[in-house]
Amino acid sequence: MSTPRRTLLRALPAAVLVGTAASVTVGCTRASERLDAESNTVPEVDLSGIERQDDLAAMVPAPIRERGELINGAALNYAPGEFVGSDGEAVGYDMDVLAAIGQVLGLSTRTESAVFAQIIPSIGSKYDVGISSFTINAERLENVSMVSYFQAGIAYAVRTGNPYDIDPADLCGKRVALQVGTYQEELSLERSDQCRDAGRPGYDMLAYVSNSDAATNVAGGKGDILMADSPVTAYAVARSRGTLEQIGDIEESALNGIVVPKDQPEFAEALRGAVQYLIDSGHLREIFAAWGNENGMLERAEVDPQP
């Protein structure tokens, strides 16, 4: 079974975890996270045509209906899925998906910034849902339900022109830039061990708090290659002002899912129905196309699909 993408490593020292947590919760306002402030290209997606679906709205748990607001937990350091905009608000395609789902269910929406590893344990208490680029996997499905809405894999980027002649299939001894605590970090550790087992140097891993920092350092020559989820890599390349290019094939394509409490199957079905409505109406495609990630579209939303 593959290791969960975007999950903190179990072996991280406590000091590193504390530093990472602080950077995620406080560092969201840093210039490196406000990618839209520099590029001014955060799209405005028109959600005005989305209609409330009364049958789905009736399936939402009573406490949420009475509150009138759907509360989401997200780690806001993962552009283009979720990050902090120039006005200090949460932006990204996941935030647009959340708003669209809210309209289908007749709810306003609010996203609270969270440490990624603390979102799932807080679903059903602090947060109603978790929309934060979660990969659906068997380990997570043991504890929560997940509604599929997007598909992503692993993709790579290098400095334009690939001056170091990097091959993603052979990164032994190369400086691999990535976000700390993600699936890419654990996968790189595994592949690095394979390099050493073959008598070659392991990966020289450069782990940063955010993917934007990782991309910046590859563009600046401190790293040889960026390794990230495919929408993240595509976003970094698009906003690199020509300094980065994507190379190689997308690997290990997997479903992303909305996290919902396991003991609320009717709520999960309401979310599935809302996503399916957005698929069938074309609104979901408009959202992902606006963010340059239309190729991650699904034709069918499911509750707890097999990973």
Coordinates of C-alpha atoms in Angstrom, one line a residue:
M1 CA 0.0 0.0 0.0
S2 CA 1.3 3.4 -0.9
T3 CA 2.1 5.9 1.9
P4 CA -0.6 8.6 2.2
R5 CA 0.2 11.7 0.2
R6 CA 0.2 14.9 2.3
T7 CA 0.6 13.3 5.6
L8 CA 3.3 14.2 8.2
L9 CA 6.1 11.7 8.7
R10 CA 5.9 9.6 11.8
A11 CA 9.7 9.8 12.3
L12 CA 9.9 13.6 12.3
P13 CA 11.7 14.8 15.6
A14 CA 9.5 16.7 18.0
A15 CA 11.5 19.9 17.5
V16 CA 11.0 19.7 13.7
L17 CA 7.2 19.1 14.2
V18 CA 6.9 22.1 16.5
G19 CA 8.8 24.3 14.1
T20 CA 6.8 23.1 11.1
A21 CA 3.5 23.6 13.0
A22 CA 4.4 27.2 13.9
S23 CA 5.4 27.9 10.4
V24 CA 2.2 26.6 8.9
T25 CA -0.1 28.4 11.3
V26 CA 1.8 31.7 11.4
G27 CA 3.8 31.7 8.2
C28 CA 0.7 31.7 6.0
T29 CA 1.0 35.5 5.8
R30 CA 4.6 35.4 4.5
A31 CA 5.3 36.8 1.1
S32 CA 6.3 33.3 -0.2
E33 CA 2.7 32.1 0.5
R34 CA 1.0 35.0 -1.1
L35 CA 1.7 33.9 -4.6
D36 CA -1.2 35.9 -6.0
A37 CA 0.2 39.1 -4.6
E38 CA 3.1 38.8 -6.9
S39 CA 1.4 37.4 -10.0
N40 CA -2.0 38.9 -9.5
T41 CA -3.5 35.9 -11.3
V42 CA -5.9 34.4 -8.7
P43 CA -8.9 33.7 -10.9
E44 CA -12.4 34.9 -10.1
V45 CA -14.8 32.0 -10.6
D46 CA -18.5 32.8 -11.3
L47 CA -20.6 30.6 -9.0
S48 CA -23.8 32.6 -9.5
G49 CA -25.4 30.0 -11.6
I50 CA -25.3 27.3 -8.9
E51 CA -28.7 26.5 -7.5
R52 CA -29.6 25.1 -4.1
Q53 CA -30.7 21.5 -4.3
D54 CA -33.4 21.1 -1.6
D55 CA -33.2 17.3 -1.5
L56 CA -29.4 17.4 -0.7
A57 CA -29.8 20.3 1.7
A58 CA -32.2 18.3 3.7
M59 CA -29.6 15.6 4.2
V60 CA -27.2 17.9 6.0
P61 CA -27.0 17.3 9.8
A62 CA -29.4 19.5 11.7
P63 CA -26.7 21.4 13.7
I64 CA -25.0 22.5 10.5
R65 CA -28.3 23.5 8.9
E66 CA -29.3 25.5 12.0
R67 CA -26.0 27.2 12.0
G68 CA -26.3 27.9 8.3
E69 CA -22.5 27.6 7.8
L70 CA -20.2 24.8 6.7
I71 CA -16.9 24.9 8.5
N72 CA -13.8 23.6 6.8
G73 CA -10.3 22.8 8.1
A74 CA -7.4 23.3 5.7
A75 CA -3.6 23.8 5.7
L76 CA -3.3 27.0 3.8
N77 CA 0.2 26.4 2.4
Y78 CA -0.6 24.3 -0.6
A79 CA -1.2 26.4 -3.7
P80 CA -3.1 26.1 -5.9
G81 CA -5.4 24.0 -3.7
E82 CA -5.5 26.2 -0.7
F83 CA -3.3 29.1 0.4
V84 CA -3.5 32.7 1.7
G85 CA -4.4 35.5 -0.7
S86 CA -3.2 39.0 -0.7
D87 CA -6.2 40.1 1.3
G88 CA -5.4 37.5 4.0
E89 CA -8.3 35.2 3.0
A90 CA -8.1 31.6 2.0
V91 CA -8.0 31.1 -1.7
G92 CA -7.5 28.2 -4.1
Y93 CA -9.5 25.7 -6.1
D94 CA -10.5 23.8 -3.0
M95 CA -11.9 27.1 -1.5
D96 CA -13.9 27.5 -4.7
V97 CA -15.1 23.9 -4.5
L98 CA -16.1 24.5 -0.9
A99 CA -18.1 27.6 -1.8
A100 CA -19.8 25.9 -4.7
I101 CA -20.8 23.0 -2.4
G102 CA -22.1 25.4 0.1
Q103 CA -24.4 27.0 -2.5
V104 CA -25.7 23.6 -3.5
L105 CA -26.5 22.8 0.1
G106 CA -27.8 26.3 0.9
L107 CA -25.0 27.1 3.3
S108 CA -22.4 29.8 3.7
T109 CA -18.8 28.5 4.1
R110 CA -15.8 29.3 6.3
T111 CA -12.3 27.9 6.2
E112 CA -10.1 27.8 9.3
S113 CA -6.3 27.5 9.0
A114 CA -5.0 24.3 10.5
V115 CA -1.9 22.1 10.7
F116 CA -2.5 19.4 8.1
A117 CA -2.0 16.5 10.5
Q118 CA -4.6 17.9 12.9
I119 CA -7.4 18.2 10.5
I120 CA -8.7 14.6 10.3
P121 CA -8.7 14.1 14.1
S122 CA -10.8 17.3 14.4
I123 CA -13.4 16.4 11.8
G124 CA -16.9 16.2 13.4
S125 CA -15.9 18.4 16.3
K126 CA -13.9 21.5 15.3
Y127 CA -14.6 21.1 11.6
D128 CA -17.6 19.8 9.6
V129 CA -15.4 18.8 6.6
G130 CA -11.8 18.8 5.5
I131 CA -11.1 20.0 2.0
S132 CA -7.3 20.3 1.9
S133 CA -5.9 18.1 -1.0
F134 CA -6.3 14.9 1.0
T135 CA -5.4 11.8 -1.0
I136 CA -7.9 9.0 -0.5
N137 CA -6.2 5.9 1.0
A138 CA -7.1 2.8 3.0
E139 CA -5.5 4.2 6.2
R140 CA -7.7 7.3 6.2
L141 CA -10.8 5.4 5.3
E142 CA -10.5 3.4 8.5
N143 CA -11.2 6.6 10.4
V144 CA -13.3 8.9 8.2
S145 CA -15.4 8.8 5.1
M146 CA -14.1 10.6 2.0
V147 CA -16.0 11.9 -1.1
S148 CA -13.9 12.0 -4.3
Y149 CA -13.8 15.2 -6.3
F150 CA -10.4 15.4 -8.0
Q151 CA -7.5 13.4 -9.2
A152 CA -3.8 14.2 -8.9
G153 CA -0.4 12.6 -9.1
I154 CA 3.3 13.4 -8.7
A155 CA 5.0 15.7 -11.1
Y156 CA 8.4 17.3 -11.5
A157 CA 9.8 20.7 -12.5
V158 CA 13.4 21.9 -13.2
R159 CA 15.0 25.2 -14.3
T160 CA 13.9 26.0 -17.8
G161 CA 16.2 24.3 -20.3
N162 CA 17.1 21.6 -17.7
P163 CA 20.6 22.9 -17.3
Y164 CA 21.6 20.1 -15.0
D165 CA 20.2 17.4 -17.3
I166 CA 18.0 16.0 -14.6
D167 CA 16.1 12.8 -15.3
P168 CA 13.2 12.2 -12.8
A169 CA 13.6 8.5 -13.2
D170 CA 17.2 8.7 -11.8
L171 CA 17.6 11.2 -8.9
C172 CA 20.3 9.4 -7.0
G173 CA 22.7 12.1 -5.6
K174 CA 20.4 15.0 -6.9
R175 CA 19.1 17.9 -4.8
V176 CA 15.4 17.2 -4.6
A177 CA 13.2 20.1 -3.3
L178 CA 9.9 19.3 -1.8
Q179 CA 7.4 20.2 1.0
V180 CA 8.2 18.8 4.4
G181 CA 5.8 16.2 5.8
T182 CA 4.3 15.2 2.4
Y183 CA 4.1 11.9 0.6
Q184 CA 6.9 13.1 -1.6
E185 CA 9.2 13.4 1.3
E186 CA 8.5 9.8 2.5
L187 CA 8.7 8.5 -1.1
S188 CA 12.0 10.3 -1.5
L189 CA 13.4 8.7 1.6
E190 CA 12.4 5.2 0.3
R191 CA 14.0 5.9 -3.1
S192 CA 17.1 7.4 -1.5
D193 CA 17.5 4.1 0.4
Q194 CA 17.2 2.2 -2.9
C195 CA 20.0 4.4 -4.3
R196 CA 22.3 3.6 -1.4
D197 CA 21.4 -0.1 -1.6
A198 CA 22.6 0.0 -5.2
G199 CA 25.9 1.5 -4.1
R200 CA 25.0 5.0 -5.3
P201 CA 24.5 8.3 -3.4
G202 CA 21.1 8.9 -1.9
Y203 CA 18.9 11.9 -2.6
D204 CA 20.1 15.2 -1.3
M205 CA 16.6 16.2 0.0
L206 CA 15.8 19.9 0.5
A207 CA 12.6 19.9 2.6
Y208 CA 10.7 23.3 2.9
V209 CA 7.6 24.3 4.9
S210 CA 5.9 25.3 1.6
N211 CA 6.0 24.1 -2.0
S212 CA 6.4 27.7 -3.1
D213 CA 9.7 27.9 -1.2
A214 CA 10.7 24.6 -2.8
A215 CA 9.9 25.9 -6.2
T216 CA 11.7 29.2 -5.6
N217 CA 14.9 27.4 -4.6
V218 CA 14.8 25.2 -7.7
A219 CA 14.3 28.3 -9.9
G220 CA 17.2 29.9 -8.1
G221 CA 19.5 27.0 -8.6
K222 CA 19.7 25.8 -5.0
G223 CA 17.7 22.7 -5.9
D224 CA 18.0 20.5 -8.9
I225 CA 14.3 19.4 -9.2
L226 CA 10.9 20.1 -7.6
M227 CA 8.9 17.1 -6.7
A228 CA 5.2 17.8 -5.8
D229 CA 1.6 16.9 -6.6
S230 CA 0.8 17.5 -10.2
P231 CA -1.5 20.5 -9.6
V232 CA 1.1 22.1 -7.4
T233 CA 3.8 21.6 -9.9
A234 CA 1.6 23.0 -12.7
Y235 CA 0.8 26.1 -10.6
A236 CA 4.5 26.7 -9.8
V237 CA 5.5 26.4 -13.4
A238 CA 2.7 28.8 -14.6
R239 CA 3.8 31.4 -12.1
S240 CA 7.5 31.0 -12.4
R241 CA 7.8 33.7 -15.1
G242 CA 9.5 31.2 -17.4
T243 CA 12.1 30.1 -14.9
L244 CA 10.7 26.6 -14.4
E245 CA 9.5 23.8 -16.8
Q246 CA 7.7 20.5 -16.1
I247 CA 9.5 17.4 -17.1
G248 CA 8.7 13.7 -17.1
D249 CA 5.4 11.9 -16.7
I250 CA 2.8 12.2 -13.9
E251 CA 3.3 9.3 -11.5
E252 CA 0.9 7.6 -9.1
S253 CA -2.3 9.3 -10.0
A254 CA -4.8 9.1 -7.1
L255 CA -8.1 10.5 -6.0
N256 CA -8.5 13.4 -3.7
G257 CA -11.4 13.4 -1.3
I258 CA -13.5 15.6 1.0
V259 CA -13.1 14.3 4.6
V260 CA -16.4 13.8 6.5
P261 CA -17.2 12.0 9.8
K262 CA -17.5 8.3 9.4
D263 CA -20.6 8.2 11.5
Q264 CA -22.5 10.6 9.3
P265 CA -23.3 8.6 6.1
E266 CA -26.2 10.8 5.1
F267 CA -24.0 13.9 5.3
A268 CA -21.4 12.1 3.1
E269 CA -24.1 11.3 0.6
A270 CA -25.2 15.0 0.6
L271 CA -21.6 16.0 -0.2
R272 CA -21.4 13.4 -2.9
G273 CA -24.6 14.6 -4.4
A274 CA -23.4 18.2 -4.3
V275 CA -20.1 17.3 -6.1
Q276 CA -22.0 15.3 -8.7
Y277 CA -24.4 18.2 -9.3
L278 CA -21.3 20.4 -9.9
I279 CA -19.8 17.9 -12.3
D280 CA -23.0 17.4 -14.3
S281 CA -23.7 21.2 -14.4
G282 CA -20.2 21.9 -15.6
H283 CA -19.4 24.2 -12.6
L284 CA -16.7 22.0 -11.3
R285 CA -15.0 21.9 -14.6
E286 CA -15.1 25.7 -14.7
I287 CA -13.5 25.9 -11.3
F288 CA -10.6 23.6 -12.1
A289 CA -10.1 25.1 -15.6
A290 CA -9.8 28.6 -14.0
W291 CA -6.9 27.2 -11.9
G292 CA -5.3 25.4 -14.8
N293 CA -6.2 22.0 -13.5
E294 CA -9.0 20.8 -15.7
N295 CA -7.2 17.5 -16.3
G296 CA -7.9 16.5 -12.7
M297 CA -11.6 16.4 -13.4
L298 CA -13.7 13.3 -12.5
E299 CA -16.9 12.1 -14.2
R300 CA -18.3 10.6 -11.0
A301 CA -18.2 11.5 -7.3
E302 CA -18.2 8.6 -4.9
V303 CA -18.3 8.0 -1.1
D304 CA -15.3 5.9 0.1
P305 CA -14.0 4.8 -3.3
Q306 CA -11.4 2.0 -3.3
P307 CA -8.0 3.7 -3.5

